[in-house]
Amino acid sequence: MTIAGIDRNGPASAASPTPADRRFRPEVQGLRALAVLMVVIYHVWLGRVSGGVDIFLLLSAFLLTISFTRKIESGRPLRLLAYWLGLFKRLLPGVVVVLLAVLGATALLVPSSRWPGILDQTWASLLYVQNWELAGNAVNYYALDNSAASPLQHFWSLSIQGQVFLLWPLIFAGSALAARALGRPVRTALIAVFGMVFLSSLAFSVGQTATDQAAAYFDTRARLWEFALGSLVALALPYLRASVPVRVVLGWIGLGAMLSCGLLLQVQQQFPGYIALWPLLAAACIIVAGRTGSRYGVDRLLAAAPLVRMGNISYALYLWHWPVLVIWLVVAEKPAAGLLDGAVVIAASLLLASATTHFIETPVRSWGWPLARRRR
């Protein structure tokens, strides 16, 4: 689950997971839906940082950690190469479709003077290095005129996620080997490793944001702590016990904090420093609250069918909404969308996301031909 999906199962317990621990958690899917809606609404109408992307980063590491920790604790092989191939088999179809659509729209609608930059960013997006491309070009993510932005600018977060999806499995494999050699529980080793990543990256992020915020925004090193926090939540979750009333309150506190971050704070020039703890800890509260079984729990809202369905198309919606917005602003010669045309942009993005998920992503994910022979 990311902006790109990883694993839709729930957390394993510390020792022997029960069937309930392995169930799909619809409230997490609903959380993903709210996060992408925050990103889209803030991009289209408010021109501010919502914290939604940061929540996606945390969720992606949270679910990846659950999956790999289960494998290690149950003695199953990690099969890293198969994991990476399967992962990018899921991620790339939607990416390729959007990149081709952007290239076509650029050729038809965007001034030719901007073509070389967009072509460079197409390759950077496809190869998951877009964040470094933008950092090298000193791009201002908070520019008020979105029509002047690249239609592929939003791929910075997907690039960082792709880099982490390569790095994190190596950390799991190394930690498992170290834990076995030292005779220590692998979960303990993972908590220690991700704890160090969290502290060192957060310190770097705070310092870099204070000195060069524009570069820090796209710097993978300044974002690793957000992923590490998601991993730490996943590793600690089996040990966190609270009564249902406490979890009900915790969930609503988390939701309120999550939705209010971008509204209450002008956080643009402070991200991704310590201020990003606001949306991330809010999301962590919702995850820890979990499935309360209470009619008053926030999970009852998040598990509602419309939000779960929105969560299912959240990856494609993130891919589409920004290029649709930017191309429209170029055509309309406007610096920002208004209420009506912004609504049309969102509606078009939803339709494209639904079609991409249904006709491209889902068939490719279930395509058995590549799995029939190892060499494929």
Short mmCIF file of N, CA and C in Angstrom, two decimals, residues 123-252:
data_model
loop_
_atom_site.label_atom_id
_atom_site.label_comp_id
_atom_site.label_asym_id
_atom_site.label_seq_id
_atom_site.Cartn_x
_atom_site.Cartn_y
_atom_site.Cartn_z
N TRP A 123 12.06 10.15 -18.42
CA TRP A 123 13.04 9.10 -18.15
C TRP A 123 13.34 9.01 -16.66
N ALA A 124 13.45 10.16 -16.00
CA ALA A 124 13.74 10.15 -14.56
C ALA A 124 12.60 9.50 -13.78
N SER A 125 11.37 9.73 -14.21
CA SER A 125 10.23 9.13 -13.54
C SER A 125 10.20 7.62 -13.76
N LEU A 126 10.46 7.20 -14.99
CA LEU A 126 10.44 5.78 -15.31
C LEU A 126 11.53 5.02 -14.56
N LEU A 127 12.66 5.67 -14.33
CA LEU A 127 13.79 5.02 -13.67
C LEU A 127 13.84 5.30 -12.17
N TYR A 128 12.81 5.95 -11.64
CA TYR A 128 12.67 6.21 -10.20
C TYR A 128 13.81 7.07 -9.65
N VAL A 129 14.19 8.09 -10.39
CA VAL A 129 15.18 9.06 -9.90
C VAL A 129 14.65 10.48 -10.08
N GLN A 130 13.34 10.63 -10.20
CA GLN A 130 12.75 11.95 -10.44
C GLN A 130 13.04 12.91 -9.30
N ASN A 131 13.09 12.44 -8.07
CA ASN A 131 13.37 13.33 -6.95
C ASN A 131 14.74 13.98 -7.09
N TRP A 132 15.73 13.22 -7.55
CA TRP A 132 17.07 13.79 -7.72
C TRP A 132 17.11 14.72 -8.94
N GLU A 133 16.33 14.41 -9.96
CA GLU A 133 16.24 15.30 -11.12
C GLU A 133 15.69 16.67 -10.70
N LEU A 134 14.64 16.66 -9.89
CA LEU A 134 14.04 17.91 -9.44
C LEU A 134 14.97 18.66 -8.49
N ALA A 135 15.64 17.92 -7.59
CA ALA A 135 16.57 18.56 -6.66
C ALA A 135 17.73 19.20 -7.44
N GLY A 136 18.22 18.50 -8.47
CA GLY A 136 19.33 19.04 -9.26
C GLY A 136 18.94 20.27 -10.05
N ASN A 137 17.66 20.36 -10.40
CA ASN A 137 17.18 21.53 -11.15
C ASN A 137 16.66 22.64 -10.24
N ALA A 138 16.83 22.45 -8.94
CA ALA A 138 16.39 23.46 -7.96
C ALA A 138 14.93 23.84 -8.15
N VAL A 139 14.07 22.85 -8.33
CA VAL A 139 12.65 23.10 -8.54
C VAL A 139 12.01 23.57 -7.23
N ASN A 140 11.17 24.58 -7.33
CA ASN A 140 10.41 25.07 -6.18
C ASN A 140 9.07 24.35 -6.15
N TYR A 141 8.90 23.41 -5.21
CA TYR A 141 7.67 22.62 -5.16
C TYR A 141 6.47 23.47 -4.78
N TYR A 142 6.71 24.64 -4.20
CA TYR A 142 5.61 25.47 -3.70
C TYR A 142 5.31 26.65 -4.61
N ALA A 143 5.77 26.60 -5.84
CA ALA A 143 5.50 27.70 -6.76
C ALA A 143 4.00 27.91 -6.90
N LEU A 144 3.59 29.17 -6.92
CA LEU A 144 2.16 29.49 -6.95
C LEU A 144 1.54 29.23 -8.31
N ASP A 145 2.33 29.30 -9.37
CA ASP A 145 1.79 29.10 -10.73
C ASP A 145 2.01 27.64 -11.13
N ASN A 146 0.99 26.81 -10.94
CA ASN A 146 1.13 25.39 -11.27
C ASN A 146 1.20 25.14 -12.77
N SER A 147 0.75 26.09 -13.58
CA SER A 147 0.82 25.89 -15.02
C SER A 147 2.26 25.85 -15.51
N ALA A 148 3.17 26.42 -14.73
CA ALA A 148 4.59 26.41 -15.10
C ALA A 148 5.32 25.19 -14.57
N ALA A 149 4.62 24.37 -13.79
CA ALA A 149 5.23 23.18 -13.20
C ALA A 149 5.29 22.06 -14.23
N SER A 150 6.15 21.09 -13.97
CA SER A 150 6.19 19.91 -14.82
C SER A 150 4.98 19.02 -14.54
N PRO A 151 4.36 18.43 -15.56
CA PRO A 151 3.25 17.52 -15.32
C PRO A 151 3.69 16.22 -14.67
N LEU A 152 5.00 16.04 -14.52
CA LEU A 152 5.53 14.82 -13.88
C LEU A 152 6.20 15.12 -12.55
N GLN A 153 6.02 16.31 -12.05
CA GLN A 153 6.69 16.71 -10.82
C GLN A 153 6.33 15.82 -9.65
N HIS A 154 5.08 15.32 -9.62
CA HIS A 154 4.63 14.52 -8.49
C HIS A 154 5.30 13.16 -8.41
N PHE A 155 6.05 12.76 -9.45
CA PHE A 155 6.73 11.48 -9.42
C PHE A 155 7.90 11.47 -8.43
N TRP A 156 8.20 12.59 -7.81
CA TRP A 156 9.29 12.62 -6.84
C TRP A 156 9.05 11.62 -5.70
N SER A 157 7.81 11.56 -5.22
CA SER A 157 7.53 10.67 -4.09
C SER A 157 7.56 9.21 -4.52
N LEU A 158 7.08 8.93 -5.74
CA LEU A 158 7.14 7.55 -6.24
C LEU A 158 8.59 7.11 -6.43
N SER A 159 9.44 8.04 -6.83
CA SER A 159 10.86 7.71 -6.99
C SER A 159 11.49 7.35 -5.65
N ILE A 160 11.19 8.13 -4.63
CA ILE A 160 11.74 7.83 -3.31
C ILE A 160 11.21 6.48 -2.83
N GLN A 161 9.93 6.22 -3.05
CA GLN A 161 9.38 4.93 -2.66
C GLN A 161 10.06 3.78 -3.39
N GLY A 162 10.28 3.95 -4.69
CA GLY A 162 10.96 2.90 -5.44
C GLY A 162 12.35 2.63 -4.90
N GLN A 163 13.07 3.68 -4.52
CA GLN A 163 14.40 3.51 -3.95
C GLN A 163 14.33 2.77 -2.61
N VAL A 164 13.34 3.11 -1.80
CA VAL A 164 13.18 2.44 -0.51
C VAL A 164 12.75 0.98 -0.71
N PHE A 165 11.94 0.71 -1.73
CA PHE A 165 11.53 -0.67 -1.99
C PHE A 165 12.71 -1.54 -2.40
N LEU A 166 13.77 -0.92 -2.89
CA LEU A 166 15.00 -1.66 -3.16
C LEU A 166 15.84 -1.80 -1.90
N LEU A 167 15.88 -0.76 -1.09
CA LEU A 167 16.74 -0.74 0.10
C LEU A 167 16.17 -1.55 1.25
N TRP A 168 14.90 -1.39 1.55
CA TRP A 168 14.31 -2.01 2.74
C TRP A 168 14.46 -3.54 2.76
N PRO A 169 14.19 -4.26 1.67
CA PRO A 169 14.39 -5.71 1.70
C PRO A 169 15.83 -6.11 2.04
N LEU A 170 16.80 -5.31 1.58
CA LEU A 170 18.18 -5.60 1.92
C LEU A 170 18.41 -5.44 3.42
N ILE A 171 17.77 -4.44 4.03
CA ILE A 171 17.86 -4.26 5.47
C ILE A 171 17.26 -5.45 6.20
N PHE A 172 16.13 -5.94 5.72
CA PHE A 172 15.51 -7.12 6.34
C PHE A 172 16.42 -8.33 6.23
N ALA A 173 16.98 -8.54 5.05
CA ALA A 173 17.86 -9.70 4.86
C ALA A 173 19.09 -9.59 5.75
N GLY A 174 19.72 -8.42 5.79
CA GLY A 174 20.90 -8.24 6.62
C GLY A 174 20.59 -8.37 8.10
N SER A 175 19.46 -7.81 8.54
CA SER A 175 19.08 -7.90 9.96
C SER A 175 18.77 -9.34 10.35
N ALA A 176 18.15 -10.10 9.44
CA ALA A 176 17.85 -11.50 9.74
C ALA A 176 19.13 -12.30 9.91
N LEU A 177 20.10 -12.06 9.03
CA LEU A 177 21.38 -12.77 9.15
C LEU A 177 22.10 -12.39 10.44
N ALA A 178 22.09 -11.09 10.77
CA ALA A 178 22.76 -10.64 12.00
C ALA A 178 22.08 -11.20 13.24
N ALA A 179 20.74 -11.19 13.25
CA ALA A 179 20.01 -11.73 14.40
C ALA A 179 20.29 -13.21 14.59
N ARG A 180 20.34 -13.95 13.48
CA ARG A 180 20.62 -15.38 13.57
C ARG A 180 22.04 -15.62 14.09
N ALA A 181 22.99 -14.83 13.62
CA ALA A 181 24.38 -15.01 14.06
C ALA A 181 24.56 -14.67 15.54
N LEU A 182 23.81 -13.69 16.03
CA LEU A 182 23.94 -13.25 17.42
C LEU A 182 22.98 -13.98 18.35
N GLY A 183 22.09 -14.78 17.78
CA GLY A 183 21.13 -15.49 18.60
C GLY A 183 20.08 -14.59 19.23
N ARG A 184 19.73 -13.53 18.53
CA ARG A 184 18.75 -12.57 19.03
C ARG A 184 17.47 -12.65 18.19
N PRO A 185 16.32 -12.28 18.76
CA PRO A 185 15.08 -12.24 17.97
C PRO A 185 15.21 -11.23 16.83
N VAL A 186 14.73 -11.62 15.67
CA VAL A 186 14.89 -10.75 14.50
C VAL A 186 14.10 -9.46 14.67
N ARG A 187 12.97 -9.53 15.38
CA ARG A 187 12.19 -8.31 15.57
C ARG A 187 12.97 -7.29 16.40
N THR A 188 13.71 -7.76 17.38
CA THR A 188 14.55 -6.87 18.18
C THR A 188 15.61 -6.20 17.32
N ALA A 189 16.24 -7.00 16.44
CA ALA A 189 17.27 -6.46 15.55
C ALA A 189 16.67 -5.42 14.60
N LEU A 190 15.50 -5.70 14.08
CA LEU A 190 14.86 -4.77 13.15
C LEU A 190 14.48 -3.46 13.85
N ILE A 191 13.99 -3.55 15.07
CA ILE A 191 13.65 -2.34 15.82
C ILE A 191 14.90 -1.49 16.03
N ALA A 192 16.02 -2.14 16.35
CA ALA A 192 17.26 -1.40 16.56
C ALA A 192 17.72 -0.73 15.26
N VAL A 193 17.67 -1.46 14.15
CA VAL A 193 18.15 -0.91 12.88
C VAL A 193 17.27 0.24 12.41
N PHE A 194 15.96 0.03 12.42
CA PHE A 194 15.07 1.09 11.94
C PHE A 194 15.03 2.26 12.93
N GLY A 195 15.29 1.98 14.20
CA GLY A 195 15.40 3.07 15.17
C GLY A 195 16.58 3.97 14.83
N MET A 196 17.70 3.38 14.44
CA MET A 196 18.87 4.17 14.06
C MET A 196 18.61 4.94 12.77
N VAL A 197 17.95 4.29 11.81
CA VAL A 197 17.61 4.98 10.56
C VAL A 197 16.70 6.16 10.86
N PHE A 198 15.71 5.95 11.72
CA PHE A 198 14.77 7.01 12.07
C PHE A 198 15.50 8.22 12.68
N LEU A 199 16.33 7.98 13.66
CA LEU A 199 16.99 9.08 14.37
C LEU A 199 17.99 9.81 13.47
N SER A 200 18.79 9.07 12.73
CA SER A 200 19.81 9.71 11.89
C SER A 200 19.17 10.48 10.74
N SER A 201 18.16 9.88 10.11
CA SER A 201 17.51 10.56 8.99
C SER A 201 16.72 11.78 9.46
N LEU A 202 16.04 11.67 10.60
CA LEU A 202 15.29 12.82 11.12
C LEU A 202 16.23 13.97 11.45
N ALA A 203 17.38 13.65 12.06
CA ALA A 203 18.35 14.70 12.37
C ALA A 203 18.85 15.36 11.09
N PHE A 204 19.14 14.55 10.07
CA PHE A 204 19.58 15.10 8.78
C PHE A 204 18.47 15.95 8.16
N SER A 205 17.23 15.46 8.24
CA SER A 205 16.10 16.17 7.65
C SER A 205 15.89 17.53 8.30
N VAL A 206 15.97 17.58 9.62
CA VAL A 206 15.79 18.85 10.32
C VAL A 206 16.89 19.83 9.93
N GLY A 207 18.13 19.36 9.91
CA GLY A 207 19.23 20.24 9.57
C GLY A 207 19.19 20.70 8.12
N GLN A 208 18.91 19.77 7.20
CA GLN A 208 18.86 20.11 5.79
C GLN A 208 17.68 21.03 5.47
N THR A 209 16.55 20.80 6.14
CA THR A 209 15.38 21.65 5.91
C THR A 209 15.66 23.08 6.36
N ALA A 210 16.41 23.22 7.45
CA ALA A 210 16.73 24.55 7.96
C ALA A 210 17.68 25.31 7.04
N THR A 211 18.56 24.58 6.34
CA THR A 211 19.58 25.25 5.53
C THR A 211 19.21 25.33 4.05
N ASP A 212 18.54 24.29 3.53
CA ASP A 212 18.17 24.27 2.11
C ASP A 212 16.89 23.46 1.96
N GLN A 213 15.78 24.08 2.30
CA GLN A 213 14.50 23.37 2.35
C GLN A 213 14.09 22.83 0.99
N ALA A 214 14.34 23.56 -0.09
CA ALA A 214 13.93 23.12 -1.42
C ALA A 214 14.61 21.81 -1.80
N ALA A 215 15.90 21.69 -1.49
CA ALA A 215 16.62 20.46 -1.79
C ALA A 215 16.20 19.34 -0.84
N ALA A 216 15.99 19.68 0.43
CA ALA A 216 15.61 18.67 1.41
C ALA A 216 14.29 18.01 1.05
N TYR A 217 13.40 18.77 0.42
CA TYR A 217 12.07 18.23 0.11
C TYR A 217 12.17 17.00 -0.79
N PHE A 218 13.15 16.98 -1.70
CA PHE A 218 13.28 15.88 -2.65
C PHE A 218 14.37 14.88 -2.26
N ASP A 219 15.07 15.13 -1.18
CA ASP A 219 16.23 14.31 -0.81
C ASP A 219 15.78 13.02 -0.14
N THR A 220 16.16 11.90 -0.70
CA THR A 220 15.78 10.60 -0.12
C THR A 220 16.25 10.48 1.31
N ARG A 221 17.46 10.97 1.59
CA ARG A 221 18.00 10.85 2.95
C ARG A 221 17.17 11.61 3.97
N ALA A 222 16.53 12.70 3.54
CA ALA A 222 15.69 13.48 4.45
C ALA A 222 14.30 12.87 4.61
N ARG A 223 14.01 11.80 3.87
CA ARG A 223 12.70 11.15 3.92
C ARG A 223 12.74 9.76 4.53
N LEU A 224 13.92 9.18 4.67
CA LEU A 224 14.01 7.81 5.16
C LEU A 224 13.38 7.64 6.53
N TRP A 225 13.41 8.66 7.37
CA TRP A 225 12.86 8.53 8.71
C TRP A 225 11.35 8.34 8.67
N GLU A 226 10.69 8.85 7.64
CA GLU A 226 9.25 8.66 7.53
C GLU A 226 8.92 7.19 7.26
N PHE A 227 9.71 6.56 6.41
CA PHE A 227 9.55 5.13 6.18
C PHE A 227 9.92 4.34 7.44
N ALA A 228 11.00 4.75 8.09
CA ALA A 228 11.45 4.04 9.29
C ALA A 228 10.39 4.09 10.39
N LEU A 229 9.69 5.21 10.49
CA LEU A 229 8.62 5.31 11.48
C LEU A 229 7.51 4.31 11.17
N GLY A 230 7.16 4.17 9.89
CA GLY A 230 6.16 3.17 9.51
C GLY A 230 6.60 1.77 9.87
N SER A 231 7.88 1.47 9.66
CA SER A 231 8.40 0.15 10.02
C SER A 231 8.36 -0.06 11.52
N LEU A 232 8.71 0.96 12.29
CA LEU A 232 8.71 0.83 13.75
C LEU A 232 7.28 0.62 14.27
N VAL A 233 6.31 1.30 13.68
CA VAL A 233 4.92 1.09 14.09
C VAL A 233 4.51 -0.36 13.83
N ALA A 234 4.87 -0.88 12.67
CA ALA A 234 4.53 -2.27 12.33
C ALA A 234 5.19 -3.25 13.29
N LEU A 235 6.44 -3.01 13.65
CA LEU A 235 7.17 -3.92 14.53
C LEU A 235 6.66 -3.86 15.96
N ALA A 236 6.23 -2.68 16.39
CA ALA A 236 5.77 -2.52 17.77
C ALA A 236 4.30 -2.86 17.95
N LEU A 237 3.55 -2.91 16.88
CA LEU A 237 2.10 -3.05 16.97
C LEU A 237 1.64 -4.27 17.78
N PRO A 238 2.27 -5.44 17.64
CA PRO A 238 1.79 -6.59 18.42
C PRO A 238 1.93 -6.40 19.93
N TYR A 239 2.79 -5.50 20.36
CA TYR A 239 3.01 -5.29 21.78
C TYR A 239 2.13 -4.18 22.37
N LEU A 240 1.43 -3.46 21.50
CA LEU A 240 0.61 -2.34 21.96
C LEU A 240 -0.79 -2.83 22.29
N ARG A 241 -1.16 -2.70 23.54
CA ARG A 241 -2.46 -3.16 23.99
C ARG A 241 -3.19 -2.00 24.66
N ALA A 242 -4.43 -1.81 24.30
CA ALA A 242 -5.25 -0.75 24.90
C ALA A 242 -6.70 -1.18 24.85
N SER A 243 -7.49 -0.64 25.75
CA SER A 243 -8.91 -0.97 25.79
C SER A 243 -9.61 -0.36 24.59
N VAL A 244 -10.80 -0.86 24.30
CA VAL A 244 -11.57 -0.35 23.17
C VAL A 244 -11.86 1.14 23.31
N PRO A 245 -12.32 1.63 24.47
CA PRO A 245 -12.57 3.08 24.58
C PRO A 245 -11.33 3.92 24.30
N VAL A 246 -10.18 3.46 24.79
CA VAL A 246 -8.95 4.20 24.54
C VAL A 246 -8.63 4.22 23.05
N ARG A 247 -8.81 3.11 22.38
CA ARG A 247 -8.52 3.04 20.95
C ARG A 247 -9.52 3.85 20.13
N VAL A 248 -10.75 3.91 20.58
CA VAL A 248 -11.74 4.76 19.89
C VAL A 248 -11.30 6.22 19.95
N VAL A 249 -10.93 6.68 21.13
CA VAL A 249 -10.47 8.07 21.29
C VAL A 249 -9.20 8.31 20.49
N LEU A 250 -8.27 7.36 20.54
CA LEU A 250 -7.00 7.50 19.83
C LEU A 250 -7.25 7.62 18.33
N GLY A 251 -8.17 6.83 17.80
CA GLY A 251 -8.46 6.88 16.38
C GLY A 251 -9.00 8.22 15.94
N TRP A 252 -9.93 8.78 16.72
CA TRP A 252 -10.52 10.07 16.34
C TRP A 252 -9.52 11.21 16.52
#
